[in-house]
Structure formats: C-alpha cells, structure tokens
Coordinates of N, CA and C in Angstrom, one line a residue:
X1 N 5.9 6.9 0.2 CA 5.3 5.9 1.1 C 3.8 5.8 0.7
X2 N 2.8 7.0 0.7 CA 1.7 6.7 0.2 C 1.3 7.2 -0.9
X3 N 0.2 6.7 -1.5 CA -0.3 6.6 -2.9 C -1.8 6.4 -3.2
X4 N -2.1 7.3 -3.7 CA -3.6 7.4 -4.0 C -4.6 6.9 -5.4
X5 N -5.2 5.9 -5.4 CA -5.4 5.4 -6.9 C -6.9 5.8 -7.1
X6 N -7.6 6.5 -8.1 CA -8.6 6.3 -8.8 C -9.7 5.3 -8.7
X7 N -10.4 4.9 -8.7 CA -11.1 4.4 -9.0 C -13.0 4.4 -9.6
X8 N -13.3 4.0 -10.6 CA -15.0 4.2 -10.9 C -15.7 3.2 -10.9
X9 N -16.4 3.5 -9.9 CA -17.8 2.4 -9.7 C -18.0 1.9 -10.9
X10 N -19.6 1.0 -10.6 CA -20.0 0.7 -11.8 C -21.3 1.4 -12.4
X11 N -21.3 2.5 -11.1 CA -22.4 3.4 -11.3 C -22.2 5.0 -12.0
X12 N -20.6 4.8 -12.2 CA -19.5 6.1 -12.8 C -19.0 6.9 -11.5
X13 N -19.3 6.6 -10.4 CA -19.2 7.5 -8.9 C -17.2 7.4 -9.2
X14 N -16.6 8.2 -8.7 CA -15.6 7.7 -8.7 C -15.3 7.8 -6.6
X15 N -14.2 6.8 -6.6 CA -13.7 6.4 -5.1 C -12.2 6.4 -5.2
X16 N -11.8 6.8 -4.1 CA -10.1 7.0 -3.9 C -9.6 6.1 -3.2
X17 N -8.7 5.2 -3.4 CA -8.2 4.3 -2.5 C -6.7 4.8 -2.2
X18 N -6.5 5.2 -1.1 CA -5.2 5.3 -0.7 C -4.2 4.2 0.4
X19 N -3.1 4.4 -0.3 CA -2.4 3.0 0.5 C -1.1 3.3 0.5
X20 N -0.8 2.9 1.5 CA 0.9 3.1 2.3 C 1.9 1.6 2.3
X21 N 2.2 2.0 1.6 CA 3.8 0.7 2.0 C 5.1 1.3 2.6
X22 N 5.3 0.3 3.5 CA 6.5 0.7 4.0 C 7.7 -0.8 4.1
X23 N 8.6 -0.4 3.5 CA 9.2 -1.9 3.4 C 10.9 -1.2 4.5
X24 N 10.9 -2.1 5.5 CA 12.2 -1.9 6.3 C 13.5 -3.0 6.5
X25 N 14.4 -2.8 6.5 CA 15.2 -4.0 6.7 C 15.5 -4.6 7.8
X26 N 14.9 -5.8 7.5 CA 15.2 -6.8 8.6 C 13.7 -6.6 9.3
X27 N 12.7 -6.4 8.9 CA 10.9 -6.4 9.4 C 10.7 -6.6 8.0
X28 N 8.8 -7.1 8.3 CA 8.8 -7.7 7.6 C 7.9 -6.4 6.8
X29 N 7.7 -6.4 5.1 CA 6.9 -5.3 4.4 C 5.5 -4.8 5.0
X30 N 5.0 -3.8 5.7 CA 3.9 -3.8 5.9 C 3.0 -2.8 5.0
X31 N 1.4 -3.3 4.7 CA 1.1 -2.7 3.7 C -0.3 -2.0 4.3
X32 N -1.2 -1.3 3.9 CA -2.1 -0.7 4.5 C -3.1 0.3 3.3
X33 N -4.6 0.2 3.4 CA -5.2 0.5 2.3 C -6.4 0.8 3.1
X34 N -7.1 1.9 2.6 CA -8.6 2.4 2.6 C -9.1 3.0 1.6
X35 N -10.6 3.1 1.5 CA -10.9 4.0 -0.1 C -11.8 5.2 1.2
X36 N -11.6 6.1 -0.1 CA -12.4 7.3 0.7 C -13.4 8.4 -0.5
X37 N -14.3 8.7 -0.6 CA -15.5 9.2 -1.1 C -14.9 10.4 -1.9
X38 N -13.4 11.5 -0.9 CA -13.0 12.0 -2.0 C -11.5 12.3 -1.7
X39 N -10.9 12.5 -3.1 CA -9.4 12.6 -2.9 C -8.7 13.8 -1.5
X40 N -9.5 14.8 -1.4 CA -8.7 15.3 -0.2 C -8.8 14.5 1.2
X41 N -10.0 13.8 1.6 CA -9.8 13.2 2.6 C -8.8 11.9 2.6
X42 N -8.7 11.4 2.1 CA -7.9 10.2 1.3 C -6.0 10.9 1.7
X43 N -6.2 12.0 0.8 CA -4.5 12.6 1.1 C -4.5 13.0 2.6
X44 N -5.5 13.3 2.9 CA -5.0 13.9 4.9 C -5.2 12.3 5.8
X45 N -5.7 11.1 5.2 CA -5.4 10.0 6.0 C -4.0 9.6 5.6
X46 N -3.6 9.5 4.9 CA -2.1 9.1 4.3 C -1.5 10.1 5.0
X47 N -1.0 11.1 4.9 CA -0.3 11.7 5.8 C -0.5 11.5 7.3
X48 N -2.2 11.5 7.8 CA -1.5 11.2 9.3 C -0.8 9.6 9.8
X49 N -1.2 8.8 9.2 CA -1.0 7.4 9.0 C 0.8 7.3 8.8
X50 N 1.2 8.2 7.8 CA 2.8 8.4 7.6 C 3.3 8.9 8.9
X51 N 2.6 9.6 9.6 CA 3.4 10.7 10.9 C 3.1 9.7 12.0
X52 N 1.7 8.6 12.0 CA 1.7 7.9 13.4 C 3.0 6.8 13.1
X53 N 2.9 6.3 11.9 CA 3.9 5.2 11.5 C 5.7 5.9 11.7
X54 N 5.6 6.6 11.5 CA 7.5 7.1 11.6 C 7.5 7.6 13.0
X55 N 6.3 8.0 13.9 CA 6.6 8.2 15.2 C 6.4 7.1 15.7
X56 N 6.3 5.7 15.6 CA 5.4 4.9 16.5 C 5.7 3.3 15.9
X57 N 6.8 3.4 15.0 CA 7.1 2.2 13.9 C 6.7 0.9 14.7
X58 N 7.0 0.6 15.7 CA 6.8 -0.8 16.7 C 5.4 -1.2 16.4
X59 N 4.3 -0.6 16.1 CA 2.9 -0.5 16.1 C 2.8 -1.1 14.7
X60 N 3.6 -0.9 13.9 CA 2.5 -1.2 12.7 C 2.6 -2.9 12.2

C-alpha cells in the first residue's frame, strides 16, 4: 500500500515523499502523498495512515 520515494533538492538536501494507494472494488482509487525531512518519519506516517485507513475505510 505505501511507498517511499527519494528525492534531491536542488541544493543536494535529500526529501522523502511517502504515498499510499489504495485501489478497492467498486470505490473509487484513492491516493495520498506527503514529503518528510527524513526517511524514518516518512515510514511511521505510512504506517499509521495504513492502520487509520483499514480501521476507518468510509473516511478516506
């Protein structure tokens, strides 16, 4: 579900963007993205984001 991509400034900083898709049948694909300063924060938004979304699917 989520996935974390790389990215380098144009100052060489590097930034994490993490994003979640979730595609269901019969709803429509929903998609969802933030960047974050460093990769561990980035993985613990993706996971809680996965746990509010599979507890709470009507919301997203």
């Amino acid at each position: 579900m989520g996935s974390i991509f790389t990215r380098t400034l144009s100052d060489g900083t590097l930034r994490y963007r993490a994003e979640i898709r979730v595609n269901r049948k019969d709803y429509p694909a929903y998609k969802e993205s933030k960047t974050f300063s460093t990769k561990r924060i980035a993985e613990k938004w993706v996971k809680k984001r996965e746990v509010e979304i599979e507890n709470n699917p009507i919301k997203m």
